[in-house]
XYZ file of C-alpha atoms in Angstrom:
657
model
C -17.128 -3.212 -21.793
C -16.509 -6.713 -23.122
C -19.073 -7.819 -25.680
C -20.955 -11.021 -24.846
C -21.515 -13.605 -27.546
C -25.055 -14.473 -28.552
C -24.657 -17.900 -26.951
C -23.591 -16.297 -23.684
C -26.527 -13.908 -23.801
C -28.944 -16.766 -24.415
C -27.404 -18.731 -21.556
C -27.638 -15.721 -19.245
C -31.296 -15.268 -20.160
C -32.181 -18.877 -19.415
C -30.195 -19.373 -16.196
C -31.996 -16.857 -14.002
C -33.523 -17.674 -10.643
C -36.684 -19.770 -10.635
C -39.058 -21.264 -8.122
C -37.256 -24.594 -8.370
C -33.722 -25.651 -9.125
C -33.074 -26.113 -12.844
C -32.495 -29.735 -13.781
C -29.671 -31.208 -15.800
C -30.699 -32.181 -19.301
C -30.593 -35.935 -20.047
C -28.227 -37.029 -22.792
C -29.253 -36.889 -26.413
C -30.604 -33.361 -26.457
C -29.485 -30.436 -28.597
C -29.272 -26.951 -27.106
C -31.772 -24.588 -28.746
C -33.060 -21.077 -28.187
C -35.855 -20.712 -25.630
C -36.927 -17.419 -27.246
C -38.319 -19.016 -30.402
C -41.843 -17.617 -30.110
C -42.422 -13.888 -29.941
C -44.844 -11.358 -31.370
C -44.467 -8.619 -33.939
C -46.659 -5.568 -33.498
C -47.102 -3.180 -36.388
C -49.795 -0.519 -36.655
C -51.439 -2.062 -39.696
C -55.193 -2.607 -40.161
C -55.952 -0.106 -37.357
C -54.119 -2.214 -34.796
C -53.218 0.704 -32.500
C -55.767 3.560 -32.502
C -59.156 1.877 -32.316
C -57.387 -1.358 -31.389
C -54.772 -2.242 -28.784
C -54.566 1.368 -27.589
C -57.703 1.718 -25.461
C -58.554 5.336 -26.401
C -62.231 5.570 -27.431
C -62.228 9.018 -29.101
C -61.123 9.160 -32.717
C -59.102 12.178 -33.886
C -59.131 13.679 -30.408
C -56.225 15.952 -31.346
C -57.868 17.220 -34.580
C -54.695 16.321 -36.494
C -56.246 14.184 -39.252
C -55.472 15.658 -42.665
C -56.121 15.040 -46.380
C -52.418 14.228 -46.719
C -53.198 11.040 -44.811
C -56.414 10.101 -46.581
C -58.556 11.826 -49.214
C -61.437 13.678 -47.620
C -59.940 13.709 -44.143
C -59.443 16.827 -42.060
C -59.507 18.233 -38.543
C -63.238 17.507 -38.321
C -63.040 13.831 -39.267
C -65.007 11.668 -36.760
C -66.554 14.880 -35.348
C -69.720 16.756 -36.143
C -71.123 20.088 -35.024
C -74.152 19.901 -32.730
C -76.491 22.674 -31.522
C -79.411 21.296 -29.494
C -82.112 23.758 -28.500
C -81.429 25.652 -31.711
C -78.211 27.048 -30.267
C -76.006 28.960 -32.680
C -72.279 29.027 -33.300
C -69.453 28.239 -35.687
C -66.380 26.016 -35.664
C -62.937 27.230 -36.720
C -59.888 25.052 -37.286
C -56.800 26.834 -35.998
C -53.065 26.184 -35.748
C -51.734 29.390 -34.191
C -51.133 29.200 -30.455
C -51.629 25.452 -30.105
C -50.597 23.360 -27.128
C -47.288 22.210 -28.641
C -45.527 22.457 -32.037
C -45.883 18.670 -32.443
C -49.653 19.034 -31.984
C -50.578 22.369 -33.596
C -54.186 21.876 -34.703
C -57.132 22.621 -32.429
C -60.783 23.583 -32.728
C -62.152 27.001 -31.780
C -65.848 27.192 -30.855
C -67.549 30.549 -31.424
C -70.730 30.215 -29.342
C -73.393 32.780 -30.267
C -76.575 31.495 -28.607
C -77.271 28.646 -26.188
C -80.738 29.292 -24.687
C -83.714 27.153 -25.637
C -85.631 28.144 -28.724
C -89.121 29.283 -27.725
C -90.642 26.549 -25.517
C -88.089 23.844 -26.412
C -87.417 21.938 -23.177
C -84.678 19.582 -24.347
C -80.926 19.950 -24.336
C -79.124 23.161 -25.091
C -75.592 24.197 -25.927
C -73.257 24.410 -28.888
C -70.443 21.976 -29.426
C -69.059 18.777 -30.869
C -69.954 15.109 -31.087
C -67.487 12.268 -31.609
C -68.496 8.892 -33.015
C -65.415 7.038 -31.801
C -64.159 4.269 -34.043
C -67.497 3.450 -35.680
C -69.184 3.656 -32.302
C -68.003 3.841 -28.709
C -68.418 0.597 -26.762
C -69.112 0.951 -23.032
C -70.148 -1.445 -20.264
C -72.678 -0.888 -17.490
C -71.014 0.240 -14.278
C -67.633 0.762 -15.934
C -65.874 4.076 -15.392
C -64.345 6.153 -18.162
C -61.874 8.997 -17.774
C -62.791 12.013 -19.900
C -60.188 14.722 -20.418
C -59.605 17.635 -22.768
C -57.343 20.629 -23.026
C -59.500 23.755 -22.976
C -58.743 27.469 -23.241
C -61.370 30.085 -22.413
C -61.837 33.613 -23.698
C -63.889 36.010 -21.572
C -66.059 34.906 -18.649
C -65.878 31.370 -17.274
C -67.929 28.810 -19.182
C -69.832 25.686 -18.272
C -69.101 22.694 -20.502
C -71.366 19.656 -20.387
C -69.864 16.281 -21.324
C -72.369 13.587 -22.276
C -71.884 9.915 -23.026
C -75.084 8.945 -24.793
C -76.960 6.629 -27.119
C -78.165 8.158 -30.422
C -81.979 8.200 -30.702
C -82.355 9.325 -34.270
C -82.574 12.636 -36.115
C -83.949 15.533 -34.090
C -83.934 13.628 -30.783
C -81.626 14.093 -27.827
C -79.404 11.092 -27.077
C -80.246 8.825 -24.191
C -77.884 9.749 -21.367
C -75.531 7.008 -20.174
C -73.364 9.378 -18.127
C -72.694 13.107 -17.992
C -70.677 15.715 -16.120
C -70.307 19.486 -16.144
C -66.923 21.223 -16.131
C -66.244 24.834 -15.184
C -63.688 26.256 -17.635
C -62.041 29.371 -16.240
C -58.475 29.327 -17.561
C -57.377 31.725 -20.294
C -54.387 29.446 -20.990
C -54.408 25.848 -22.135
C -55.376 23.643 -19.183
C -56.278 19.981 -18.908
C -59.766 19.376 -17.498
C -61.113 15.963 -16.565
C -64.178 14.099 -15.338
C -65.126 10.488 -14.599
C -68.133 9.096 -16.476
C -69.840 5.921 -15.211
C -71.947 4.175 -17.855
C -75.469 3.268 -16.726
C -75.844 0.410 -19.223
C -74.086 -1.547 -21.942
C -73.892 0.131 -25.336
C -71.985 -0.719 -28.503
C -72.656 2.498 -30.453
C -72.415 5.331 -27.915
C -71.358 8.858 -28.829
C -69.542 11.552 -26.865
C -70.942 15.101 -26.849
C -69.155 18.218 -25.598
C -71.549 21.151 -25.206
C -70.621 24.725 -24.284
C -73.442 26.270 -22.211
C -72.359 29.944 -22.375
C -71.710 32.343 -25.234
C -68.200 33.371 -26.183
C -65.069 31.665 -27.499
C -63.638 28.332 -26.306
C -60.648 26.431 -27.700
C -60.477 22.635 -27.422
C -57.808 20.027 -28.108
C -56.641 16.546 -27.030
C -60.080 15.136 -26.248
C -59.848 11.712 -24.634
C -62.188 9.063 -23.269
C -60.237 6.199 -21.748
C -61.613 3.181 -19.871
C -60.238 2.997 -16.345
C -60.063 -0.783 -16.652
C -57.123 -1.264 -19.011
C -54.460 -3.981 -19.062
C -52.528 -3.597 -15.809
C -53.681 0.026 -15.770
C -51.348 0.978 -18.610
C -53.815 2.150 -21.261
C -54.088 -0.952 -23.449
C -57.367 -2.631 -24.324
C -57.707 -5.453 -21.862
C -59.086 -8.269 -24.037
C -56.611 -7.710 -26.866
C -53.650 -7.448 -24.499
C -54.769 -10.627 -22.736
C -54.941 -12.457 -26.060
C -51.274 -11.586 -26.538
C -50.371 -12.550 -22.980
C -51.988 -15.956 -23.550
C -49.505 -16.608 -26.349
C -46.705 -16.550 -23.748
C -44.380 -14.622 -26.097
C -40.719 -14.241 -25.183
C -40.153 -10.956 -27.049
C -41.975 -8.259 -29.005
C -40.724 -6.589 -32.156
C -42.113 -3.087 -32.800
C -43.162 -0.620 -34.275
C -42.854 -2.343 -37.672
C -42.553 -3.359 -40.413
C -42.853 -0.861 -43.201
C -44.110 1.658 -40.622
C -40.476 2.065 -39.490
C -39.104 3.784 -42.561
C -42.016 5.670 -44.067
C -43.341 3.109 -46.509
C -43.859 4.528 -49.985
C -43.678 8.200 -48.986
C -39.955 8.643 -48.450
C -38.523 10.093 -45.263
C -41.044 12.752 -44.281
C -43.220 10.283 -42.390
C -40.443 8.071 -41.074
C -41.153 6.818 -37.571
C -38.900 8.637 -35.062
C -39.112 7.236 -31.540
C -38.364 10.521 -29.732
C -41.663 12.063 -30.864
C -43.652 9.125 -29.411
C -42.676 9.523 -25.732
C -43.494 12.067 -23.055
C -46.871 13.749 -22.443
C -49.495 12.722 -24.990
C -50.176 16.349 -25.980
C -46.511 16.756 -26.992
C -46.277 13.698 -29.232
C -46.271 14.120 -32.993
C -48.953 12.247 -34.897
C -47.884 10.745 -38.183
C -49.246 9.529 -41.461
C -49.354 5.773 -41.272
C -47.791 3.792 -44.101
C -51.053 1.865 -44.391
C -53.152 4.947 -45.143
C -54.413 6.457 -41.918
C -53.309 8.521 -38.895
C -51.158 7.339 -35.999
C -51.829 9.385 -32.861
C -48.752 7.942 -31.087
C -50.837 7.474 -27.964
C -49.301 4.024 -28.256
C -45.639 5.022 -28.418
C -42.256 3.728 -27.360
C -42.943 4.167 -23.661
C -46.116 2.069 -23.910
C -44.370 -0.565 -26.030
C -41.584 -0.981 -23.492
C -44.050 -0.954 -20.611
C -46.127 -3.684 -22.279
C -43.002 -5.787 -22.782
C -42.295 -5.450 -19.080
C -45.896 -6.339 -18.191
C -45.703 -9.580 -20.207
C -42.098 -10.456 -19.369
C -41.089 -10.057 -23.029
C -37.754 -8.795 -24.299
C -38.304 -5.549 -26.253
C -37.010 -5.579 -29.828
C -37.382 -2.050 -31.231
C -36.605 -1.551 -34.924
C -34.983 1.707 -36.026
C -34.618 3.103 -39.554
C -31.076 3.191 -40.849
C -31.071 5.977 -43.415
C -32.650 4.036 -46.293
C -36.305 4.193 -47.280
C -38.667 1.317 -47.889
C -38.057 -0.503 -51.168
C -41.576 0.555 -52.152
C -40.697 4.273 -52.177
C -41.139 6.267 -55.366
C -43.362 3.626 -56.909
C -40.709 0.993 -56.368
C -43.018 -1.977 -55.801
C -42.859 -4.252 -58.793
C -40.028 -2.357 -60.500
C -37.060 -4.348 -61.704
C -34.752 -1.939 -59.901
C -36.633 -0.792 -56.834
C -36.093 2.855 -56.013
C -34.680 3.867 -52.630
C -34.274 7.228 -50.978
C -31.092 7.436 -48.954
C -29.816 9.844 -46.332
C -26.535 11.549 -47.331
C -23.646 10.006 -45.419
C -22.861 13.472 -44.047
C -26.204 13.312 -42.164
C -25.982 9.749 -40.864
C -24.730 10.787 -37.435
C -28.248 12.004 -36.610
C -29.608 8.493 -37.164
C -26.773 6.978 -35.176
C -27.477 9.370 -32.318
C -31.145 8.351 -32.335
C -30.035 4.757 -31.707
C -27.554 5.706 -28.981
C -30.138 7.897 -27.278
C -32.695 5.098 -27.394
C -30.287 2.753 -25.631
C -29.664 5.401 -22.975
C -33.404 6.055 -22.632
C -34.080 2.327 -22.160
C -31.057 1.353 -20.061
C -29.562 4.519 -18.544
C -30.119 5.458 -14.925
C -32.025 8.584 -13.977
C -28.855 10.706 -13.888
C -28.343 10.394 -17.661
C -30.008 12.778 -20.102
C -32.393 10.270 -21.670
C -32.682 8.059 -18.605
C -34.032 11.110 -16.815
C -36.654 11.563 -19.558
C -37.815 7.972 -18.983
C -37.841 8.445 -15.208
C -39.868 11.642 -15.490
C -42.459 9.782 -17.510
C -42.922 7.384 -14.603
C -40.354 4.595 -14.969
C -37.203 5.329 -12.930
C -35.943 1.755 -13.282
C -34.225 0.958 -16.625
C -36.161 -1.273 -19.005
C -33.195 -3.535 -19.756
C -32.929 -3.391 -23.542
C -30.971 -6.316 -24.993
C -31.954 -6.406 -28.687
C -31.999 -3.602 -31.252
C -33.047 -4.013 -34.885
C -31.700 -1.841 -37.696
C -33.758 -1.629 -40.872
C -36.716 -3.580 -42.198
C -36.860 -5.389 -45.533
C -34.804 -2.775 -47.369
C -33.259 -3.797 -50.656
C -29.723 -4.815 -49.742
C -28.125 -2.322 -52.100
C -24.599 -0.855 -51.843
C -26.177 2.307 -50.394
C -27.951 0.288 -47.725
C -24.818 -1.677 -46.834
C -22.806 1.533 -46.444
C -25.333 3.143 -44.088
C -26.079 0.006 -42.121
C -22.387 -0.666 -41.606
C -21.817 2.898 -40.430
C -24.603 2.653 -37.844
C -23.661 -0.855 -36.778
C -20.029 -0.029 -36.053
C -20.858 3.201 -34.219
C -23.403 1.459 -31.990
C -21.147 -1.510 -31.276
C -18.295 0.819 -30.361
C -20.486 2.560 -27.774
C -22.588 -0.425 -26.656
C -20.972 -3.814 -27.338
C -23.498 -5.441 -24.984
C -26.417 -4.737 -27.356
C -27.394 -7.525 -29.777
C -28.007 -6.008 -33.209
C -30.589 -7.625 -35.483
C -30.011 -6.940 -39.167
C -32.251 -7.544 -42.174
C -32.146 -9.905 -45.146
C -34.595 -7.907 -47.228
C -38.019 -9.076 -48.448
C -38.480 -12.637 -49.626
C -35.798 -14.564 -47.745
C -35.560 -17.607 -49.989
C -32.362 -19.254 -51.174
C -31.262 -17.668 -54.442
C -32.830 -14.282 -53.681
C -30.157 -11.577 -54.216
C -31.252 -9.640 -51.134
C -30.943 -12.735 -48.947
C -27.484 -13.489 -50.356
C -26.323 -9.889 -49.981
C -27.813 -9.637 -46.506
C -25.988 -12.751 -45.330
C -22.761 -11.566 -46.919
C -23.002 -8.300 -44.983
C -23.913 -10.145 -41.779
C -20.872 -12.383 -42.015
C -18.553 -9.485 -42.846
C -19.709 -7.609 -39.742
C -20.055 -10.617 -37.444
C -23.702 -9.657 -36.958
C -25.370 -11.734 -34.206
C -28.842 -12.081 -35.801
C -30.360 -11.509 -39.241
C -34.088 -11.028 -39.848
C -35.673 -13.135 -42.601
C -39.219 -12.670 -43.968
C -41.493 -14.668 -46.240
C -45.227 -15.115 -46.864
C -46.114 -18.170 -48.913
C -49.006 -20.505 -49.803
C -49.459 -23.401 -47.397
C -47.629 -25.844 -49.681
C -44.369 -24.045 -48.993
C -44.699 -24.596 -45.264
C -45.870 -28.175 -45.769
C -42.878 -29.144 -47.882
C -39.984 -26.723 -47.332
C -37.393 -27.503 -44.707
C -35.176 -24.525 -45.434
C -33.114 -24.477 -42.245
C -31.995 -28.103 -42.462
C -29.616 -26.914 -45.199
C -28.176 -23.849 -43.463
C -24.465 -24.143 -42.614
C -24.046 -25.181 -38.978
C -20.878 -23.126 -38.459
C -22.426 -19.693 -39.057
C -22.005 -17.290 -36.160
C -25.038 -15.296 -37.279
C -28.369 -16.682 -36.101
C -31.753 -16.364 -37.835
C -34.739 -14.363 -36.657
C -37.762 -15.345 -38.742
C -39.425 -12.002 -38.149
C -42.382 -12.154 -40.540
C -44.033 -15.231 -41.974
C -47.457 -16.767 -42.513
C -49.270 -19.083 -44.858
C -51.481 -17.091 -47.203
C -54.812 -18.276 -45.821
C -56.365 -18.800 -42.383
C -57.936 -22.243 -42.566
C -57.012 -25.074 -40.204
C -54.825 -26.693 -42.870
C -52.819 -23.465 -43.133
C -52.317 -23.363 -39.380
C -51.179 -26.998 -39.393
C -48.738 -26.181 -42.200
C -47.323 -23.405 -40.027
C -47.186 -25.851 -37.118
C -45.182 -28.340 -39.175
C -42.815 -25.567 -40.159
C -42.379 -24.529 -36.516
C -41.533 -28.125 -35.643
C -38.841 -27.813 -38.310
C -37.722 -24.539 -36.725
C -37.485 -26.181 -33.284
C -35.363 -28.928 -34.778
C -33.119 -26.151 -36.056
C -33.350 -24.082 -32.881
C -29.564 -23.890 -32.777
C -29.719 -21.807 -35.978
C -33.090 -20.082 -35.672
C -33.233 -18.178 -32.382
C -36.501 -16.214 -32.751
C -39.728 -16.219 -34.799
C -42.830 -14.033 -34.998
C -45.966 -14.527 -37.088
C -47.184 -11.444 -38.961
C -49.312 -9.437 -39.084
C -50.549 -9.678 -35.519
C -53.861 -7.746 -35.497
C -56.533 -6.645 -37.971
C -59.727 -4.714 -37.273
C -62.981 -5.694 -38.901
C -63.831 -3.352 -41.806
C -60.378 -1.739 -41.594
C -58.140 -4.567 -42.756
C -55.116 -3.773 -44.949
C -53.694 -7.303 -45.100
C -54.862 -10.898 -44.891
C -54.399 -13.259 -43.170
C -53.711 -11.984 -39.651
C -53.280 -13.763 -36.344
C -56.047 -11.987 -34.410
C -59.079 -10.208 -35.840
C -61.178 -7.943 -33.662
C -64.015 -5.443 -33.508
C -65.004 -2.995 -30.788
C -66.388 -5.827 -28.671
C -64.005 -8.770 -28.752
C -61.058 -10.522 -30.412
C -61.557 -13.386 -32.870
C -58.781 -15.946 -32.562
C -57.695 -17.756 -35.723
C -56.570 -21.352 -36.093
C -53.031 -20.024 -36.500
C -53.364 -18.245 -33.156
C -53.878 -21.542 -31.362
C -50.876 -23.128 -33.099
C -48.729 -20.185 -32.048
C -50.090 -20.531 -28.529
C -49.065 -24.199 -28.318
C -45.500 -23.320 -29.275
C -45.389 -20.265 -27.026
C -46.470 -22.383 -24.071
C -43.813 -25.020 -24.715
C -40.519 -23.176 -24.928
C -37.373 -24.874 -23.704
C -33.620 -25.089 -23.959
C -33.141 -28.622 -25.344
C -34.533 -30.456 -28.345
C -34.734 -34.268 -28.555
C -35.265 -35.756 -31.982
C -35.163 -39.472 -31.153
C -38.088 -39.886 -28.735
C -40.923 -40.191 -31.264
C -41.455 -42.376 -34.298
C -44.444 -41.759 -36.588
C -45.202 -44.793 -38.744
C -45.279 -44.175 -42.499
C -44.505 -40.478 -41.963
C -44.391 -38.034 -44.878
C -43.830 -34.277 -45.062
C -47.370 -33.935 -43.710
C -46.391 -35.245 -40.282
C -43.898 -33.921 -37.791
C -42.845 -34.130 -34.152
C -40.732 -32.362 -31.573
C -39.727 -33.013 -27.973
C -38.534 -29.984 -26.015
C -37.251 -29.832 -22.437
C -37.371 -26.702 -20.308
C -34.771 -27.265 -17.600
C -35.772 -24.078 -15.806
C -39.443 -24.994 -15.308
C -38.707 -28.759 -15.293
C -41.329 -29.381 -17.970
C -41.205 -31.635 -20.996
C -43.286 -31.017 -24.129
C -44.090 -33.497 -26.873
C -45.689 -31.922 -29.963
C -47.034 -33.922 -32.894
C -48.733 -32.728 -36.079
C -50.672 -34.631 -38.724
C -51.714 -32.471 -41.689
C -52.924 -35.408 -43.767
C -56.346 -37.020 -44.109
C -55.146 -40.353 -42.679
C -54.772 -41.445 -39.072
C -51.126 -41.936 -38.143
C -49.632 -43.924 -35.268
C -46.913 -42.374 -33.125
C -44.695 -44.392 -30.787
C -43.285 -42.292 -27.935
C -40.409 -43.273 -25.630
C -39.646 -40.901 -22.753
C -37.664 -43.366 -20.620
C -34.773 -40.970 -20.066
C -36.995 -38.395 -18.322
C -38.176 -38.585 -14.676
C -41.894 -38.049 -15.300
C -44.396 -37.298 -12.557
C -47.712 -39.169 -12.483
C -49.969 -36.825 -14.429
C -49.701 -35.124 -17.801
C -51.799 -32.686 -19.828
C -52.933 -33.504 -23.346
C -53.989 -30.655 -25.658
C -55.568 -31.392 -29.047
C -56.323 -29.012 -31.907
C -58.290 -30.704 -34.683
C -61.055 -30.302 -37.248
C -61.677 -30.315 -40.963
C -58.976 -28.866 -43.225
C -61.153 -25.994 -44.457
C -62.439 -25.038 -41.012
C -61.872 -21.364 -40.289
C -62.443 -19.151 -37.267
C -64.153 -15.916 -38.282
C -66.652 -13.317 -37.083
C -69.577 -15.700 -37.583
C -68.158 -18.885 -36.068
C -65.192 -20.145 -34.044
C -65.210 -23.925 -34.639
C -61.533 -24.470 -33.821
C -60.190 -24.260 -30.277
C -57.817 -26.454 -28.261
C -59.263 -29.176 -26.030
C -57.394 -30.166 -22.873
C -57.541 -33.203 -20.613
C -55.477 -34.670 -17.789
C -54.002 -38.081 -18.538
C -51.756 -40.603 -16.827
C -48.081 -39.973 -17.601
C -46.435 -42.951 -19.323
C -42.804 -43.269 -20.320
C -43.762 -45.434 -23.292
C -47.000 -45.044 -25.207
C -48.570 -45.304 -28.618
C -50.797 -42.474 -29.807
C -53.188 -42.305 -32.739
C -52.869 -38.962 -34.525
C -56.244 -38.041 -35.988
C -56.366 -36.489 -39.472
C -55.785 -32.742 -39.518
C -54.712 -32.466 -35.905
C -51.991 -31.184 -33.645
C -51.349 -32.716 -30.229
C -49.213 -31.535 -27.330
C -48.351 -33.615 -24.259
C -47.021 -31.683 -21.275
C -45.182 -33.421 -18.423
C -43.885 -32.164 -15.096
C -40.462 -33.561 -14.162
């Protein structure tokens, strides 16, 4: 199959059918990528379990272990309960589990369940789960409970209770309950629907065996029925991402991809994250906790489809994170490497992923996807290899081996390489990464940098990149190192610079994306959240403005800002497919600036939308207050106008053509 160039792929992506005929671009514009704004999801700061993945039970598979965090074990997030002075013991077992990838389960030895003397309260022996620091439920909402159970002896009644704790020695207040008859002597999935009677932010789930004997339990789940498009993702967090209008999603990391500082034993392998949930292999997370893989490759691809994003999976390429073996901060960072004699396994993982994503249901891996519920191919276009590895000779050898093997089998796939950590001019990894990219004719290279706001206010890195390079830039991880309004405006100015260089930079994604309150590994992040709601940062709203204003042509001569410095910037972008024109202006200074705008070449309709993001430079959206949010108004469309740019503000004008 003939390999398409990146330009041809971009053109094919932007020339699809639309509700109205695409317009011809007026003269004076420069062709740019219309995939500039995407998102990067990594399971950091409890972003998946207890976050985007809507599961409400923590450690439902009993697979937590002290290897993941000191003090953890199969009973983490669980406690033994015995109301009515019931008696019994718990036993952690691994023999005869549901699946080798999920070996640990809990055995309940129930010795007595009747009420003690004249006690008239609850009875039973069992387990209680606290969720992720409380289970949040809404009145009238329905929740799907399920668990794999295995009975020994006579059939047993199991009571499932969603309740509100009432203090020591008191039975919980019942929000919902159900009773299940467990009669199978083999592992069997049992389920019930629980309807909450009232709102509660700190509910608990109790599972009580009402008969004596032995019962095994595993894969306990409590999932809201109302998830994003019914696909198991927390609705408010998924909607916050949808509102960014991202064009692609990079996943699953990040350092999560290649095992972080622990070498290869906990490297993320996509094949163990698909299929039935009880057959997926949980993994130690690089950031110090457990990944259940309830949010796995199937869910990632499905979410991309739900939001109309291009999936960009990142695969390891036989080289560990540069932080392995205590490598962070060392002059020569240590790397574990796969022997070249074993690299075909890693190549095959990539080839199988492409078949799983794009093959029809008659292929081996396409059939696996179809059996999971998606007979239609996902349409994978991009594939990333590696993440921030030191660009050593060992890395180059393994990357090159994988790259050539994949291109030989699938020339239609666009490979995204890596430029290592800290992608600044003069950095050896950046120089070596670009050298490798040019030797291979790599379509896209992934650059990363996190810097104080001054860098983004003053640097215009891509103005100096050679214009004849065939390799394009994906700015895959970046952020200013604080989350005040001035930091968001600095990022906005830098994105205006990126749009101006949208012929060189084809994709960007802010990082990290999510962070949970009281479980945050990294700051700043784009979206903070707790069990109740997301908290949108100033940077979120800047990203949203750019995500909502993608286009195929950039015009640099339509706006003049009087007395402009590095603290002001502007961009005019035309989307010929949607026939919309976007004018973005940013003023990160403390002085009002005057902008003269001339849109005479564009056939504007009568009305326009003006969006303003403004405040004081140190304003910050947090859990206590959200002072910064965009304000919109409808205005008369004018081909020539003068606009006052308030201090510390960003303005977007949107026109229909």
